[in-house]
Tab-separated table of N, CA and C in Angstrom:
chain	number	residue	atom	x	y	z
S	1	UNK	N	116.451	56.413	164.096
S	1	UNK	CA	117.398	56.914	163.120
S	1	UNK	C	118.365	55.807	162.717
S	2	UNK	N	118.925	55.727	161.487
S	2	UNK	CA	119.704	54.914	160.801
S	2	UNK	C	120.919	55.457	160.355
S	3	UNK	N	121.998	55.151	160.638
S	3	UNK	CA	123.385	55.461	160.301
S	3	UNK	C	123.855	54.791	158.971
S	4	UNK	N	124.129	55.022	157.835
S	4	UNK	CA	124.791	54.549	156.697
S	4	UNK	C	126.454	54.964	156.562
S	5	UNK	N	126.812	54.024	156.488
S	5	UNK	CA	128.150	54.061	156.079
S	5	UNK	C	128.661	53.513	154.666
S	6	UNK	N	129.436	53.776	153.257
S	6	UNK	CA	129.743	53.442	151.982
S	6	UNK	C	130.964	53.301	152.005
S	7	UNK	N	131.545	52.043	152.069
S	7	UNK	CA	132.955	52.006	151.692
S	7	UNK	C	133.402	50.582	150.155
S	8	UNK	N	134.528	50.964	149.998
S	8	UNK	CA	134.902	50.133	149.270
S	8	UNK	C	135.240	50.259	147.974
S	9	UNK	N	134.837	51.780	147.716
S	9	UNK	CA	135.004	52.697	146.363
S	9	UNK	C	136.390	52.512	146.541
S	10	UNK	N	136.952	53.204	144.449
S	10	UNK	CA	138.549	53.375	144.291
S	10	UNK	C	138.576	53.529	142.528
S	11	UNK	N	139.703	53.295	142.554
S	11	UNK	CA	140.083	53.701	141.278
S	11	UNK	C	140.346	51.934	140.197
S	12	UNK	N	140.189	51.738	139.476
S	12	UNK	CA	139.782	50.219	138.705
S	12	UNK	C	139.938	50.288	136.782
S	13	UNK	N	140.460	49.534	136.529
S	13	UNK	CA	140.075	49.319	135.327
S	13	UNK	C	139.367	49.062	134.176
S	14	UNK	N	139.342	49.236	133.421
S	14	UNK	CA	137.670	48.562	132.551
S	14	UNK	C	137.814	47.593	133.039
S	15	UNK	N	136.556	46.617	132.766
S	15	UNK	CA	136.511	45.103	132.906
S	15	UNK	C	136.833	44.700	134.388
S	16	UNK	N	137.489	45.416	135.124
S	16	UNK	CA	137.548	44.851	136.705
S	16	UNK	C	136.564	44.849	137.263
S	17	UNK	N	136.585	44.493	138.656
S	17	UNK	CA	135.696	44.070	139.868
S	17	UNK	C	136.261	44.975	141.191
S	18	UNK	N	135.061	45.656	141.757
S	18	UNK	CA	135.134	46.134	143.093
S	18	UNK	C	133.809	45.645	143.499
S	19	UNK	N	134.307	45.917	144.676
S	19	UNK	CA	133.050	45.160	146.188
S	19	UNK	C	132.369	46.601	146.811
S	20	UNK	N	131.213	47.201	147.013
S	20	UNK	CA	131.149	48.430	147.863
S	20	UNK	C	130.111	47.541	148.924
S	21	UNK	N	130.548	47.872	150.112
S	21	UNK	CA	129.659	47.765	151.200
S	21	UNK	C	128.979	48.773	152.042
S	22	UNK	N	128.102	48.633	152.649
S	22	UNK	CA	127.086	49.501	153.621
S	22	UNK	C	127.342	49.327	154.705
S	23	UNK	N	127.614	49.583	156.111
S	23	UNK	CA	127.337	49.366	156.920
S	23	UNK	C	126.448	50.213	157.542
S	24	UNK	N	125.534	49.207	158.354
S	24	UNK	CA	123.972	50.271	158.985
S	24	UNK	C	123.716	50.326	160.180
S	25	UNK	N	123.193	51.229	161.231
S	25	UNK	CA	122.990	51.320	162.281
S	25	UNK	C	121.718	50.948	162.724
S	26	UNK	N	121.335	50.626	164.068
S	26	UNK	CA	120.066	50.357	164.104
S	26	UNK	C	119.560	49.201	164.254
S	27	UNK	N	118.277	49.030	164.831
S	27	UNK	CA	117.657	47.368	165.471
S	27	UNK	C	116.483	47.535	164.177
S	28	UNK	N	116.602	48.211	163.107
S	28	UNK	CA	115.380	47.779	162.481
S	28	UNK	C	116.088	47.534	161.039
S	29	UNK	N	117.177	47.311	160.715
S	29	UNK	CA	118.040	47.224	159.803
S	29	UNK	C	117.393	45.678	158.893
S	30	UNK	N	117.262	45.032	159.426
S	30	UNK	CA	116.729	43.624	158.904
S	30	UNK	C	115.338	43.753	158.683
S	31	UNK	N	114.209	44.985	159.185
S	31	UNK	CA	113.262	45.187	158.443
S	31	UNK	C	112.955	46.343	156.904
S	32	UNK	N	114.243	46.925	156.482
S	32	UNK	CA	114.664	47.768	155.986
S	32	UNK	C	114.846	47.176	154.599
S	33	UNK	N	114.595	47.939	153.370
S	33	UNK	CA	114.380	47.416	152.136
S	33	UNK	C	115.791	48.552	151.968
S	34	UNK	N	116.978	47.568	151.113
S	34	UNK	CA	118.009	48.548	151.177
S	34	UNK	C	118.394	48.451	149.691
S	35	UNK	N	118.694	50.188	149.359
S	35	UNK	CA	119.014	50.394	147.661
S	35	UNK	C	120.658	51.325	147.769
S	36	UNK	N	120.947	51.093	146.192
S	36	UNK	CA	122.290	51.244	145.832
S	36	UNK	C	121.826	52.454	144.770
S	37	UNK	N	122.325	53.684	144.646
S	37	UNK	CA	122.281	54.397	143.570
S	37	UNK	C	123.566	55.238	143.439
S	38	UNK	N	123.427	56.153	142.414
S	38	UNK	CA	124.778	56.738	142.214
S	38	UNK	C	124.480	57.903	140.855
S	39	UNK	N	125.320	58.503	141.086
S	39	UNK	CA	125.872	60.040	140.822
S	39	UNK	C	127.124	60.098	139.714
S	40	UNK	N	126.561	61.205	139.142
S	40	UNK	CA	127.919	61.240	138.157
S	40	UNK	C	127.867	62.462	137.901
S	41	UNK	N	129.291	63.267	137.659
S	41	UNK	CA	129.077	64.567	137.676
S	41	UNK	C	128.545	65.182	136.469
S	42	UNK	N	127.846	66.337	137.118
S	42	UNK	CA	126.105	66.904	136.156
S	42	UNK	C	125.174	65.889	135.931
S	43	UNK	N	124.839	65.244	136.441
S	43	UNK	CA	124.006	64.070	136.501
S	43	UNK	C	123.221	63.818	137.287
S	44	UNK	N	122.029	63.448	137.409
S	44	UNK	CA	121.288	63.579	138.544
S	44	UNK	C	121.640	62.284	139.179
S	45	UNK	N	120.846	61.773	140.216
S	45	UNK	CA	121.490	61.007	140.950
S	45	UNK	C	120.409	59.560	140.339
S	46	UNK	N	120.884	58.539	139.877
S	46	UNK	CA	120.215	57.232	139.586
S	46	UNK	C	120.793	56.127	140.162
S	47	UNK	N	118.930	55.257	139.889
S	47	UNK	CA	118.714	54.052	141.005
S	47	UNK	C	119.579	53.006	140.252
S	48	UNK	N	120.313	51.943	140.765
S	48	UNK	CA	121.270	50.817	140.885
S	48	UNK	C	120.596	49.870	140.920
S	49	UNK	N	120.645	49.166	142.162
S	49	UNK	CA	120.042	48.219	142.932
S	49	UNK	C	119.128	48.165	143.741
S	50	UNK	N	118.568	46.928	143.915
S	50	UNK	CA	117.964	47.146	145.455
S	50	UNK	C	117.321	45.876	146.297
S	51	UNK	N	116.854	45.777	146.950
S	51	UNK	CA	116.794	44.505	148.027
S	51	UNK	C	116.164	44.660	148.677
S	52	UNK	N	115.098	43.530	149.459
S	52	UNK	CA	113.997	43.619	149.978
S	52	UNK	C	114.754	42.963	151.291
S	53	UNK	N	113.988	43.470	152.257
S	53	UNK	CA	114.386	42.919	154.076
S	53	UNK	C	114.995	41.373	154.099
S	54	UNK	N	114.233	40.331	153.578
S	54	UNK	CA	114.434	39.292	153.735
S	54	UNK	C	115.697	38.910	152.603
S	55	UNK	N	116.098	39.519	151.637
S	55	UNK	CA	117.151	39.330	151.069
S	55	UNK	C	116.966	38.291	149.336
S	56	UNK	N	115.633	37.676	149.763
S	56	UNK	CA	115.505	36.692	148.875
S	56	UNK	C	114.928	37.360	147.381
S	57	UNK	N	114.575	39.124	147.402
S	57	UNK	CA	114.141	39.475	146.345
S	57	UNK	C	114.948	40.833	146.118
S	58	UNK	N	115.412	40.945	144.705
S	58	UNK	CA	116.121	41.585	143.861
S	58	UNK	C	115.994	42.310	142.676
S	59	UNK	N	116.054	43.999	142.750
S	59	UNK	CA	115.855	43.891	141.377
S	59	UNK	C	117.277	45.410	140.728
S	60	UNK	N	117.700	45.377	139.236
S	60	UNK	CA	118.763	46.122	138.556
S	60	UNK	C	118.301	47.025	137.949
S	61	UNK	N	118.520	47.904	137.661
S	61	UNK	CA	118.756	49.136	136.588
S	61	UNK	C	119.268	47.915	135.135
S	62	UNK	N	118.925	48.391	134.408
S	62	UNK	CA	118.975	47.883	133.034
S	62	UNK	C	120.584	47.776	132.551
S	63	UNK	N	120.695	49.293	132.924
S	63	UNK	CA	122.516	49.223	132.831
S	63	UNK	C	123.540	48.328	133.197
S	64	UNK	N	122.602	47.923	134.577
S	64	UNK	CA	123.643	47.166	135.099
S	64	UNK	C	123.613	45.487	134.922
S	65	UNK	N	122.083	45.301	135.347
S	65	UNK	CA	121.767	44.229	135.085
S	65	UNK	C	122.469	42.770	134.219
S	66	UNK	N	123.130	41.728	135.005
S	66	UNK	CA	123.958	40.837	134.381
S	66	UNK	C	125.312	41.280	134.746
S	67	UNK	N	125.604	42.169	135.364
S	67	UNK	CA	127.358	42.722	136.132
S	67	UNK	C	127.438	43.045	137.482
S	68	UNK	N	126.197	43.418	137.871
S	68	UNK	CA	125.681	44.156	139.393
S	68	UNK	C	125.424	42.722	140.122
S	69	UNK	N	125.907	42.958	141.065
S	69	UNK	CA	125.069	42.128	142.192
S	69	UNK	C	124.826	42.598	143.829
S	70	UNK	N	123.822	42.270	144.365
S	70	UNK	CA	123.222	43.248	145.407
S	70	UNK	C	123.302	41.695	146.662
S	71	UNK	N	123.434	42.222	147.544
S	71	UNK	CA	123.271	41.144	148.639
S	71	UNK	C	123.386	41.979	149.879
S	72	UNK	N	122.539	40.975	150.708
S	72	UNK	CA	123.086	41.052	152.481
S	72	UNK	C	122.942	40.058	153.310
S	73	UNK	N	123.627	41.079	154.331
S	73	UNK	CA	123.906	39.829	155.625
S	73	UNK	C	122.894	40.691	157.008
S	74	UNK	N	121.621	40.606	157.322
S	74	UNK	CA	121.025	41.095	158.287
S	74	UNK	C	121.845	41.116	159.959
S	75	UNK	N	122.691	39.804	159.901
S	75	UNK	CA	123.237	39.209	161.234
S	75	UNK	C	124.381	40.111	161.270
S	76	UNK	N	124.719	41.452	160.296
S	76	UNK	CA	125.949	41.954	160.687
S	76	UNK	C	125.331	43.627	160.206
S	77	UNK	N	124.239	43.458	159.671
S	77	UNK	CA	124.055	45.264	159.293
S	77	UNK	C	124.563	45.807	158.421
S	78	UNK	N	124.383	44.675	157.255
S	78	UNK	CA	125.060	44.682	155.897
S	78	UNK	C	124.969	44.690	154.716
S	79	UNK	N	125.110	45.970	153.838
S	79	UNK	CA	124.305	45.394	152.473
S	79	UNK	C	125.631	45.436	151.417
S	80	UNK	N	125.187	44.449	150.094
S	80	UNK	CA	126.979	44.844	149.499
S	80	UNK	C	126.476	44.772	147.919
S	81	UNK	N	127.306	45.164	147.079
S	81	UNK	CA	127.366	45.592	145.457
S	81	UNK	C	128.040	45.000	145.108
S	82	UNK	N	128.391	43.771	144.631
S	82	UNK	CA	129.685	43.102	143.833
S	82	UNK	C	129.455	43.524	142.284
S	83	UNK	N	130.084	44.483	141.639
S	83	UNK	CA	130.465	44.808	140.455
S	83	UNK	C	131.472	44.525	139.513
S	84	UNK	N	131.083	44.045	138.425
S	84	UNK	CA	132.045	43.099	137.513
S	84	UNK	C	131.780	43.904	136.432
S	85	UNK	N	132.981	43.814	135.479
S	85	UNK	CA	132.737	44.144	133.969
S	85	UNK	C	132.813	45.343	133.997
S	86	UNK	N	133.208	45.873	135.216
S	86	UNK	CA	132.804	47.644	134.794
S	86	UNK	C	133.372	48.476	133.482
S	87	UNK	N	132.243	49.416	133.623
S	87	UNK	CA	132.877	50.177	132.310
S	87	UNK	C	132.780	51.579	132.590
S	88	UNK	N	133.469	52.022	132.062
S	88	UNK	CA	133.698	53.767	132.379
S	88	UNK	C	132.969	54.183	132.653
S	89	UNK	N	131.252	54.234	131.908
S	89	UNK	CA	130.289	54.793	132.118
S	89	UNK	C	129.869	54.329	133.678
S	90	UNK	N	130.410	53.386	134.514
S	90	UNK	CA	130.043	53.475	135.985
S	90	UNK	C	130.613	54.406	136.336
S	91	UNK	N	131.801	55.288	136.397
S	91	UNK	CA	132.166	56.084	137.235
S	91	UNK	C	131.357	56.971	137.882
S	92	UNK	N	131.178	57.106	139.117
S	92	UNK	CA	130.205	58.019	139.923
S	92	UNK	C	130.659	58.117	141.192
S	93	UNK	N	129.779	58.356	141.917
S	93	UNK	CA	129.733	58.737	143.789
S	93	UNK	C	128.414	57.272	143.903
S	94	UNK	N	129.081	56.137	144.301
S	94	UNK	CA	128.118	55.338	144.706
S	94	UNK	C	127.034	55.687	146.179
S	95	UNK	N	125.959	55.615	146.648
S	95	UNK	CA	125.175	56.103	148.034
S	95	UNK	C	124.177	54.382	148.262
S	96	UNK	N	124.354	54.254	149.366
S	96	UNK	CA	123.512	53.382	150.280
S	96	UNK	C	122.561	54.092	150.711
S	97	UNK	N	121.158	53.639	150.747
S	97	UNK	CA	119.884	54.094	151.157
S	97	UNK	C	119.024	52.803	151.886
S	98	UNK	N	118.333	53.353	152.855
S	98	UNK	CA	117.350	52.292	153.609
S	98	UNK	C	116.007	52.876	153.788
S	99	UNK	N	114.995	52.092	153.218
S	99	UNK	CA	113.802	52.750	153.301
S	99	UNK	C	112.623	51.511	153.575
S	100	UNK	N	111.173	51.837	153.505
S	100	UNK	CA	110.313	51.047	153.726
S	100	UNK	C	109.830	50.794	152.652
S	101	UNK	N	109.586	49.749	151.939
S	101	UNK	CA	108.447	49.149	151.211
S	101	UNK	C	106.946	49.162	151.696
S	102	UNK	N	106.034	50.306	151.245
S	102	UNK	CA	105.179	50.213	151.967
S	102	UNK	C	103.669	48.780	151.085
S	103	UNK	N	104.117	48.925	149.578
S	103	UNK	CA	103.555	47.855	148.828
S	103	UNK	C	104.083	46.743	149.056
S	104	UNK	N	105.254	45.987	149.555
S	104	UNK	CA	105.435	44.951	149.509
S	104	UNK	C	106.375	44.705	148.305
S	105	UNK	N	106.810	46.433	147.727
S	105	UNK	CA	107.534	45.467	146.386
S	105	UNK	C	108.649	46.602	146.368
S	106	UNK	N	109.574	46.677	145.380
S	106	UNK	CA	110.624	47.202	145.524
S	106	UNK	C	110.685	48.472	144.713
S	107	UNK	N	109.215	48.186	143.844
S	107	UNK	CA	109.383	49.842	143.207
S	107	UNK	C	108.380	50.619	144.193
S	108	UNK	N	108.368	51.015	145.483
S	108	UNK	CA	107.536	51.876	146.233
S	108	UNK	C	108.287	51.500	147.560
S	109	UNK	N	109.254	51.281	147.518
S	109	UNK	CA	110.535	52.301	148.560
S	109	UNK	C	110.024	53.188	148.904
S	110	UNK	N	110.485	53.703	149.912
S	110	UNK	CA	110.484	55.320	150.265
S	110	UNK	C	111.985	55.213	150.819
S	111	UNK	N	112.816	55.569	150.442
S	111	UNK	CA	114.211	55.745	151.068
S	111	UNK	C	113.992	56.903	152.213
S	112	UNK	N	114.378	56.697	153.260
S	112	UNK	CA	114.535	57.714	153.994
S	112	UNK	C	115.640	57.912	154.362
S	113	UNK	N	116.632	57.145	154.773
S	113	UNK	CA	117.904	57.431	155.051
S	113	UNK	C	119.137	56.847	154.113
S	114	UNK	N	119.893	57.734	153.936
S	114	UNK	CA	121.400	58.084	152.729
S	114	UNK	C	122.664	57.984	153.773
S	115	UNK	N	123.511	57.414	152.954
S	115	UNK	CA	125.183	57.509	153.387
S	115	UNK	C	125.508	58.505	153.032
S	116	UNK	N	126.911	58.791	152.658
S	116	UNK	CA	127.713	59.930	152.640
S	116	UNK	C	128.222	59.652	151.030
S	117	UNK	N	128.337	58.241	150.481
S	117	UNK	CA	128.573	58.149	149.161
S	117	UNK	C	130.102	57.737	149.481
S	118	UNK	N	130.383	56.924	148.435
S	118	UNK	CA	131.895	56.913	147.951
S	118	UNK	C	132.119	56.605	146.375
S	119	UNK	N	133.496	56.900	146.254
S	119	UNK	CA	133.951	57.033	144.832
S	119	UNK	C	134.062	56.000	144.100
S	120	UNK	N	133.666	55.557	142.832
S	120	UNK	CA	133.892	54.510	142.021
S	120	UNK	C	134.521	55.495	140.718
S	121	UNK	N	135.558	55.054	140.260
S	121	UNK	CA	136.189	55.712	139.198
S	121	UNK	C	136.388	54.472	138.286
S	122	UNK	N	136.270	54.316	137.103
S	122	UNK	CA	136.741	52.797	136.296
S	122	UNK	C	137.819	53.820	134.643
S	123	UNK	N	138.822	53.156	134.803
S	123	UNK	CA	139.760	53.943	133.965
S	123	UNK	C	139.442	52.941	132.600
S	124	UNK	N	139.666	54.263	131.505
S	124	UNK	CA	139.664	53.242	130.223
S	124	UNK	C	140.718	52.647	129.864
């Protein structure tokens, strides 16, 4: 089992920058393909980011793509979102997910385990 934790959500301006981080539980965390999605109210829930075990492969949602950035640190159980430029239309419930790549690639995830989510609000 895998523990997710989402912090780093808040309240922001257009055009600002927030950081959200993951923290993850677990000895298999560094074999774990880890994604970023998010929620908006009446909205179903859509994919963000995401990141392959070794860290060296990446891929965005269109939306975000060119403002998003996805990274980790395996040596601490860490995955993080550096978001720039935001614009209103980010406001949501950001969620950390860890799942397996069973192709080797990042669109055939299987997320199995979710955080609890936190708040990103961006004011106009």
């Amino acid at each position: 089992q895998m523990q997710l934790v989402e912090s780093g959500g808040g309240l922001v301006q257009a055009g600002g920058s927030l950081r959200l981080s993951c923290a993850a539980s677990g000895r298999t965390f560094s074999r774990a393909a880890m994604g970023w999605f998010r929620q908006a109210p009446g909205k179903e829930r859509e994919f963000v980011s995401a990141i392959m075990s070794s860290g060296f492969i990446t891929t965005y949602a269109a939306s975000v793509k060119g403002r998003f950035s996805i990274s980790r640190d395996n040596a601490k159980n860490a995955v993080y979102l550096q978001m720039n430029s935001l614009k209103s239309e980010d406001t949501a419930v950001y969620y950390c997910a860890a799942g397996i790549s069973r192709l080797g690639t990042l669109t055939s995830v299987e997320y199995q385990y979710w955080g609890q989510g936190t708040q990103v609000t961006v004011s106009s």
